Tab-separated table of C-alpha atoms and ligand atoms in Angstrom:
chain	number	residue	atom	x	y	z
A	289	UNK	CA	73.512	91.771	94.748
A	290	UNK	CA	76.520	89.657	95.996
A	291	UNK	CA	77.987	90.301	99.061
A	292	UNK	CA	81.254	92.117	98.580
A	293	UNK	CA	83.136	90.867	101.124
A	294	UNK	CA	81.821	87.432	101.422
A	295	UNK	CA	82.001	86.860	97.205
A	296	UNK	CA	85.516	88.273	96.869
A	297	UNK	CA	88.768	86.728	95.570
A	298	UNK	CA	89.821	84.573	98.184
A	299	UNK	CA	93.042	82.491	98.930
A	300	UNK	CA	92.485	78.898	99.495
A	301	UNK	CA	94.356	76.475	101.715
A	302	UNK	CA	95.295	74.381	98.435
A	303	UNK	CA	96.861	77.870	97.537
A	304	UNK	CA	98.314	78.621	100.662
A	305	UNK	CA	100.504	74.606	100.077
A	306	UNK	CA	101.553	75.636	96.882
A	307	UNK	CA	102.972	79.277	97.505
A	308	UNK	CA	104.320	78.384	100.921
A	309	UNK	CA	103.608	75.094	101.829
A	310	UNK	CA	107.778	74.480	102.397
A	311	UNK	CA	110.504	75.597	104.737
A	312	UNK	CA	112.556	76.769	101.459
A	313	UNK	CA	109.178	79.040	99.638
A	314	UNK	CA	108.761	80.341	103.422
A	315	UNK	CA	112.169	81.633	103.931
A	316	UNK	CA	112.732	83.153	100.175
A	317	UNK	CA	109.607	84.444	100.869
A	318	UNK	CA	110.887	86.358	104.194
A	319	UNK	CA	114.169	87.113	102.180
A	320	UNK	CA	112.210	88.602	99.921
A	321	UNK	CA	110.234	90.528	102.123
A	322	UNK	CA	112.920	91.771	104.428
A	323	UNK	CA	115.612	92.585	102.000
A	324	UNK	CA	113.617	93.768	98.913
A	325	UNK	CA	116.881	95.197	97.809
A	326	UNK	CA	118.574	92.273	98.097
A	327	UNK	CA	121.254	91.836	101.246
A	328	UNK	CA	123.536	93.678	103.210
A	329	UNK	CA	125.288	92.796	106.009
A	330	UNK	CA	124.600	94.658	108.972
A	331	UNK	CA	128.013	94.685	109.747
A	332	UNK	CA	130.091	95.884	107.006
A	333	UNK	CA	127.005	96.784	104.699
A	334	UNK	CA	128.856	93.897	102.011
A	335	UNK	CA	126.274	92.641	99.920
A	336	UNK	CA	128.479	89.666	98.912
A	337	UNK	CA	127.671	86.921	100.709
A	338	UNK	CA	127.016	82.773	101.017
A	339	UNK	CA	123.652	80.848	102.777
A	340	UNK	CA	124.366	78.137	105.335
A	341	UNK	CA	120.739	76.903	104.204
A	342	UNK	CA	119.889	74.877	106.786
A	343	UNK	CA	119.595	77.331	109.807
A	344	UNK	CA	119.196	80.331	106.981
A	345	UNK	CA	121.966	82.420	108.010
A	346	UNK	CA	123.662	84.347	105.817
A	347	UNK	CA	127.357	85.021	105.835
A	348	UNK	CA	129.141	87.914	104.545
A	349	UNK	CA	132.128	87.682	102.208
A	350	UNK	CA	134.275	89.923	103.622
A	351	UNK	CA	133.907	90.405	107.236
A	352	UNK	CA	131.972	86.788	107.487
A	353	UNK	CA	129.665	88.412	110.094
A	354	UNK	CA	126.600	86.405	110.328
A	355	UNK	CA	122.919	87.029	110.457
A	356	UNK	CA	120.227	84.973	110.735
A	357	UNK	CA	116.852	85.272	108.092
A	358	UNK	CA	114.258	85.828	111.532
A	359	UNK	CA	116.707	87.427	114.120
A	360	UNK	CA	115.375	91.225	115.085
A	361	UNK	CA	111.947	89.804	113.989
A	362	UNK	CA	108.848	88.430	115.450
A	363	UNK	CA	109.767	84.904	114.475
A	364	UNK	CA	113.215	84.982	116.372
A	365	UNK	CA	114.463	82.343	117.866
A	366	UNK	CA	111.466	80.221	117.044
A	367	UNK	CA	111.545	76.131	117.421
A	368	UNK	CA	108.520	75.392	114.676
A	369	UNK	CA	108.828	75.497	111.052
A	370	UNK	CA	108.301	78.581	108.996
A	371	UNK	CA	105.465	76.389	107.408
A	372	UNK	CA	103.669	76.268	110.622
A	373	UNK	CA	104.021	80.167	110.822
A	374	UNK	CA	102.932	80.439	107.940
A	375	UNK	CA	99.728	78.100	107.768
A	376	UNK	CA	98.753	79.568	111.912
A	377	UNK	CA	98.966	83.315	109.880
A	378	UNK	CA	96.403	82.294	107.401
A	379	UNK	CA	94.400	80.522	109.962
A	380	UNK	CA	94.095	83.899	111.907
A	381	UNK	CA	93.656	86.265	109.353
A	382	UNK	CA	91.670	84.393	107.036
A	383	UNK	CA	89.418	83.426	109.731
A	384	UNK	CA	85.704	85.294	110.056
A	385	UNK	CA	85.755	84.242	113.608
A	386	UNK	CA	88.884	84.320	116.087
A	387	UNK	CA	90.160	81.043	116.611
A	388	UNK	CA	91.715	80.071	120.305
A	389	UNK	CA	95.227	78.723	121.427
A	390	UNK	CA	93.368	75.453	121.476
A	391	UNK	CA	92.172	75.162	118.594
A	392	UNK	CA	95.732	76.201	116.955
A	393	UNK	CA	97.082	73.860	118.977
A	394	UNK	CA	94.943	71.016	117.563
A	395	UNK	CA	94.847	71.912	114.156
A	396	UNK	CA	98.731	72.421	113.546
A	397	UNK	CA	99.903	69.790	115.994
A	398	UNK	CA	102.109	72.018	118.155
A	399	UNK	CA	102.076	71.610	122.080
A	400	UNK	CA	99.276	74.139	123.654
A	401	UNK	CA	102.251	76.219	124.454
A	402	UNK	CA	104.044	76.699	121.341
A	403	UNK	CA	100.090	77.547	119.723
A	404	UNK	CA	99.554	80.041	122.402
A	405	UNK	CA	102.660	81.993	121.922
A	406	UNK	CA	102.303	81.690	118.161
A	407	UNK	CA	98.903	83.106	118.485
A	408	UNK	CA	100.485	86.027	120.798
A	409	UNK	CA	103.196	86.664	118.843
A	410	UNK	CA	100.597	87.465	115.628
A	411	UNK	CA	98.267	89.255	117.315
A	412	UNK	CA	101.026	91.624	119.074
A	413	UNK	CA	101.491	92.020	115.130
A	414	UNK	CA	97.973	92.993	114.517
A	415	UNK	CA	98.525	95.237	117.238
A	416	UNK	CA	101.479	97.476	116.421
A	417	UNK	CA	100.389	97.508	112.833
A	418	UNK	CA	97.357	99.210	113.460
A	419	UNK	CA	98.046	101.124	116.829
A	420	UNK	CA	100.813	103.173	113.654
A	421	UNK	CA	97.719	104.202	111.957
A	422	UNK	CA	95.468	106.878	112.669
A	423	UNK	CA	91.893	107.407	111.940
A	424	UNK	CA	90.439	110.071	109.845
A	425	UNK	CA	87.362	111.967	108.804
A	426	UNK	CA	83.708	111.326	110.810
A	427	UNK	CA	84.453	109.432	113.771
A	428	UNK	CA	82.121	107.406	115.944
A	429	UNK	CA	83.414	107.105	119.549
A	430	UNK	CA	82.283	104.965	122.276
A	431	UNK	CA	82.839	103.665	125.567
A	432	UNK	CA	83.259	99.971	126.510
A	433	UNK	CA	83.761	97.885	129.256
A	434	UNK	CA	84.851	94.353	128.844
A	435	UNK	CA	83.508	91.864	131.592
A	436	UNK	CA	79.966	93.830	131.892
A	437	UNK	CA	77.240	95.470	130.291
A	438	UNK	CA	77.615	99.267	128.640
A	439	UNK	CA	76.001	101.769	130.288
A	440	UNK	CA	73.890	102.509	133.809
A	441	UNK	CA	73.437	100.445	137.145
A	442	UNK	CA	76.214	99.028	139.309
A	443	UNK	CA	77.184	96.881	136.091
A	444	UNK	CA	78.248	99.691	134.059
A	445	UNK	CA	81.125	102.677	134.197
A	446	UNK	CA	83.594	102.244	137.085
A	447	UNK	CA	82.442	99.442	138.521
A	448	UNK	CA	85.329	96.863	139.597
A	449	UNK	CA	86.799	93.825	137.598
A	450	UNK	CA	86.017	95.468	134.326
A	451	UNK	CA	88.612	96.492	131.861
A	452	UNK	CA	87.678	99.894	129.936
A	453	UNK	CA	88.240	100.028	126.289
A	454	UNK	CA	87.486	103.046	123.570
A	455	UNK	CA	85.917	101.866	119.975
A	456	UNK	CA	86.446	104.293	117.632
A	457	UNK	CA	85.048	103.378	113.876
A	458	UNK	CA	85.490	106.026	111.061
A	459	UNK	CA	82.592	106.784	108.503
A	460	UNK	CA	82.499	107.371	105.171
A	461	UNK	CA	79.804	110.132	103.762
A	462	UNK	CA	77.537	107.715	102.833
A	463	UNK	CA	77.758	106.597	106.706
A	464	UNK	CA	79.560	103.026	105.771
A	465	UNK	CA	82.466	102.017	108.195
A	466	UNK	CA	86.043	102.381	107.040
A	467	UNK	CA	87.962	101.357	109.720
A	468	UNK	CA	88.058	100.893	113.353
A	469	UNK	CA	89.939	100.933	116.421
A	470	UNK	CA	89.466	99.378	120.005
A	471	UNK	CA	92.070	100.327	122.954
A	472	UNK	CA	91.756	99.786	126.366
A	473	UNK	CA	92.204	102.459	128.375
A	474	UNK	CA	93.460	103.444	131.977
A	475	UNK	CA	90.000	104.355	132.627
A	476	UNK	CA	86.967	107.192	130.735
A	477	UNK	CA	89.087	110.333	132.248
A	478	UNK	CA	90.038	113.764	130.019
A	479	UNK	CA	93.421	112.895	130.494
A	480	UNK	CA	93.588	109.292	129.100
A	481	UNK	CA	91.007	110.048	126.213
A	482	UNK	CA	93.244	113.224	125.342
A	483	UNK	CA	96.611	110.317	125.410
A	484	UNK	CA	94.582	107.864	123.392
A	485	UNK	CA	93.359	110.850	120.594
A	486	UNK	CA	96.743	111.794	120.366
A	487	UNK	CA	97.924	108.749	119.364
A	488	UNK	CA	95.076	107.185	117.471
A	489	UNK	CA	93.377	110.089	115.691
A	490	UNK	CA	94.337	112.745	113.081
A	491	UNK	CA	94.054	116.131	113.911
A	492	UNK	CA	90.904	117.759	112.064
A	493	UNK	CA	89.109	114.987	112.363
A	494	UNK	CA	85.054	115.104	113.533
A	495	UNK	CA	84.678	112.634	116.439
A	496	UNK	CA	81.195	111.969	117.389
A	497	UNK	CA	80.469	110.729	120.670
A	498	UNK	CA	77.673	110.581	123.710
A	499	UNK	CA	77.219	112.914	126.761
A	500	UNK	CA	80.577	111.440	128.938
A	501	UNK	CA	82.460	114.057	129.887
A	502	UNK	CA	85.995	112.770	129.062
A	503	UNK	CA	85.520	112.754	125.433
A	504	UNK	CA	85.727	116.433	125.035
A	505	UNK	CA	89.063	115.858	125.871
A	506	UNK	CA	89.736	115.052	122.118
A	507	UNK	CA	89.891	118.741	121.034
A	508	UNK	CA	93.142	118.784	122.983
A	509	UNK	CA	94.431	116.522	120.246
A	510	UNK	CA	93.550	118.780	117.648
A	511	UNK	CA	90.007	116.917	116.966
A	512	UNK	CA	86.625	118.986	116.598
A	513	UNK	CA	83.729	117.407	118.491
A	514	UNK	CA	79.994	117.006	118.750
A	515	UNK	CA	78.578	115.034	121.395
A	516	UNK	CA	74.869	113.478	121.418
A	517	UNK	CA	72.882	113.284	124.929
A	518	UNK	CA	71.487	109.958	124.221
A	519	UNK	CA	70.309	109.117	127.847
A	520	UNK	CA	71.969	105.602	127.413
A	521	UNK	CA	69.403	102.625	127.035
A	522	UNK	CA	68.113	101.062	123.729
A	523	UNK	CA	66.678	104.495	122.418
A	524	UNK	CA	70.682	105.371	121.793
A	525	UNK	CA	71.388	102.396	119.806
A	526	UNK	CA	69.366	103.361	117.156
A	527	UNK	CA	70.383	106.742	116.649
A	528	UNK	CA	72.377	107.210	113.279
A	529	UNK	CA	75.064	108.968	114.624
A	530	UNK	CA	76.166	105.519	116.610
A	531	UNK	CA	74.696	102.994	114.685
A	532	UNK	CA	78.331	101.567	113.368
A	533	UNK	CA	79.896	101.751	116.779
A	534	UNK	CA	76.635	100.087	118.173
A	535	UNK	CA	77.259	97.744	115.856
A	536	UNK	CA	81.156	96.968	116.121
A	537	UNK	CA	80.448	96.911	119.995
A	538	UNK	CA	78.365	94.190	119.105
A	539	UNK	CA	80.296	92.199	117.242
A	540	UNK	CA	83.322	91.948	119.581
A	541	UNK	CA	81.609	90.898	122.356
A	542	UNK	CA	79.966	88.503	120.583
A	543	UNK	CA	83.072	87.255	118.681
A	544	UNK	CA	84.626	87.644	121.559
A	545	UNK	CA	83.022	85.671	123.700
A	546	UNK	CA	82.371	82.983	121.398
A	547	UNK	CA	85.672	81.963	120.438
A	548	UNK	CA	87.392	82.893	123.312
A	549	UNK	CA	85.764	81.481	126.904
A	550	UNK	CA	88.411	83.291	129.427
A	551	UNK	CA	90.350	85.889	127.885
A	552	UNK	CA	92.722	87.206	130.675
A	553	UNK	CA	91.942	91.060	130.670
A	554	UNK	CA	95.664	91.867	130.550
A	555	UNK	CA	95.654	90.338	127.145
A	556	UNK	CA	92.276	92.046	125.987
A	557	UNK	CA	94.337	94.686	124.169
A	558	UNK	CA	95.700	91.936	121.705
A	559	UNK	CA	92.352	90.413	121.132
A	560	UNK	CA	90.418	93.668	120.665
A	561	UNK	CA	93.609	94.282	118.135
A	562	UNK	CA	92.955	91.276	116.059
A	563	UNK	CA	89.080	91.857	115.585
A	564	UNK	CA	89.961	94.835	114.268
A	565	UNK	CA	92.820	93.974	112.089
A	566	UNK	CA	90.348	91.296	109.773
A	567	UNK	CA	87.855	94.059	109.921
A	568	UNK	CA	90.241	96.883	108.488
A	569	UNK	CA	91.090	94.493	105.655
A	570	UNK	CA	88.269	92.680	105.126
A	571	UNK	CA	88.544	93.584	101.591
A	572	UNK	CA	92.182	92.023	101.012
A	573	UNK	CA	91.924	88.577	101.828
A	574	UNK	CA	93.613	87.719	98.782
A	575	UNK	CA	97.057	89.988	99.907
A	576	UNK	CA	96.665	89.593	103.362
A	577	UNK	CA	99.171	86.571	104.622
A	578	UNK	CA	102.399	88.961	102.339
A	579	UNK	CA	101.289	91.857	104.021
A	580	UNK	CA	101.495	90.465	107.332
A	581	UNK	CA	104.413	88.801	107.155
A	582	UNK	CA	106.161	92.429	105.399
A	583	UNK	CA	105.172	93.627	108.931
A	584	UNK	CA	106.468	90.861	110.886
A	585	UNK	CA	109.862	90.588	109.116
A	586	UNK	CA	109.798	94.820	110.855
A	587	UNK	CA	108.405	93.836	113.939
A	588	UNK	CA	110.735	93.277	117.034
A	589	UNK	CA	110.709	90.105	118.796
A	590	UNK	CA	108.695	89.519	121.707
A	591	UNK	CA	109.543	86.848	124.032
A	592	UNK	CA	107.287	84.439	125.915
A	593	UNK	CA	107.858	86.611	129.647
A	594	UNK	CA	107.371	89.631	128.227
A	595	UNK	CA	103.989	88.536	126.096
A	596	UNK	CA	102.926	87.643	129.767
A	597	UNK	CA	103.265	90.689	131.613
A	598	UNK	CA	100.916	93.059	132.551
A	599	UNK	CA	98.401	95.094	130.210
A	600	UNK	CA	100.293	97.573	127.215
A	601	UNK	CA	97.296	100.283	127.330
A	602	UNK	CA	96.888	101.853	124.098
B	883	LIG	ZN1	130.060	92.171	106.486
């Protein structure tokens, strides 16, 4: 049998040239996208009004207010062309593998600045889309530490210069993965893991987890739990109960690591954010590049300082 994901409908880069391969199909496309119901002037709430094309603002007829297409959005006040928005977008979420700054910087001919701030501002995407979405039904739950290995010795929980992060993957009865999150965390304590369940799971749900302590705390969020004294070492990765969240584990580090040599662990959110965005719709790659940009016409901007600053936990 095929592989589904790998054999599904994708979206070329021929198609990507046609459908938005100019500054004009990129910003109907955003009209499109941001004003579904055609537009109204923030203002007045006039629906009349004229383009000035070339720096897509639109004016309205009667109070002549005027708004720009990307202001209040994630593309504000941008200096590249939609087009190059638009092609880094479908270089990062059509990707299997995350690809660096550098190597957006190369491939779209943009200064090493303007790709690492592109490839902030989509992943801070990634980020708020998912961190509004909750996980449901049979959840695996792990602890992670980026910067060392999982589990036991002085290499493993609370040891410095590590950054602690939660994967959470949700099951489907036939055990397959549905979707996943990864958040770092203040550190493996009942108060943090009860913030983090708050926010990321729905109540009712069956979380799943090992012997720490901490991650009892999820019943305070309205979650039943079962945890599974696995003793740590490799006996516990092949226990069914963890094998997805074994897995997942896995595969960001390794992903991780690979296309990323330094990531800066204030930024680690972002990046675990974007592994888990391709995975959660790694069955849309057709619809994927609309769908983002739908969210990133609704996301606020984010300017270069405050992209910088210190570690968002969730
Ligand atoms: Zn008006």
């Amino acid at each position: 049998m095929k592989n589904k994901i790998q054999f599904q409908k994708g979206y070329s880069l021929i198609e990507l040239m046609r459908d938005y391969g100019t500054e004009e199909q990129c910003r109907n496309t955003l009209f499109q996208l941001r004003w579904p119901q055609g537009y109204a002037c923030p203002q007045c709430g006039g629906k009349s009004h004229c383009t000035l094309k070339t720096r897509a603002l639109y004016q309205c007829n009667h109070c002549h207010h005027q708004h720009s297409l990307i202001s209040g959005t994630i593309f504000e006040a941008t200096k590249l062309p939609l087009a190059t928005w638009f092609l880094a977008i479908y270089l990062l979420t059509q990707a299997k593998t995350g690809l660096s700054a550098l190597s957006l910087h190369r491939q779209l001919g943009v200064s090493y600045n303007a790709a690492w701030s592109l490839k902030h501002k989509i992943m801070q995407v990634m980020k708020e889309r998912d961190d509004s979405k909750v996980l449901s039904g049979v959840i695996q739950l792990d602890d992670v530490y980026w910067g060392g290995e999982r589990h036991g010795g002085k290499s493993g929980r609370g040891s410095p210069n590590k950054t602690p992060f939660v994967v959470a993957v949700s099951v489907n009865e036939d055990g397959h993965p549905i979707h996943m999150n990864m958040n770092v965390v203040k550190g493996f304590r009942s108060k943090e893991i009860e913030r983090w369940a708050k926010q990321h799971l729905e109540p009712g749900c069956q979380v799943v987890s090992d012997g720490l302590a901490c991650f009892s705390a999820v019943k305070k969020a309205g979650c039943q739990h079962t945890s599974i004294v696995t003793g740590g070492g490799p006996a516990c990765v092949s226990l069914v109960e963890f094998t997805w969240v074994n897995t997942m584990i896995g595969n960001v580090k390794n992903s991780l690591r690979g296309a990323y040599p330094a990531i800066n662990h204030r930024h680690l959110p972002r990046y675990l954010a974007e592994f888990c965005y391709r995975f959660n719709r790694r069955f849309e790659l057709d619809r994927m590049l609309p769908r983002f940009c739908f969210i990133a016409v609704r996301t606020p901007p984010m300017p270069i300082r405050l992209l910088k600053l210190a570690e968002v936990y969730g």
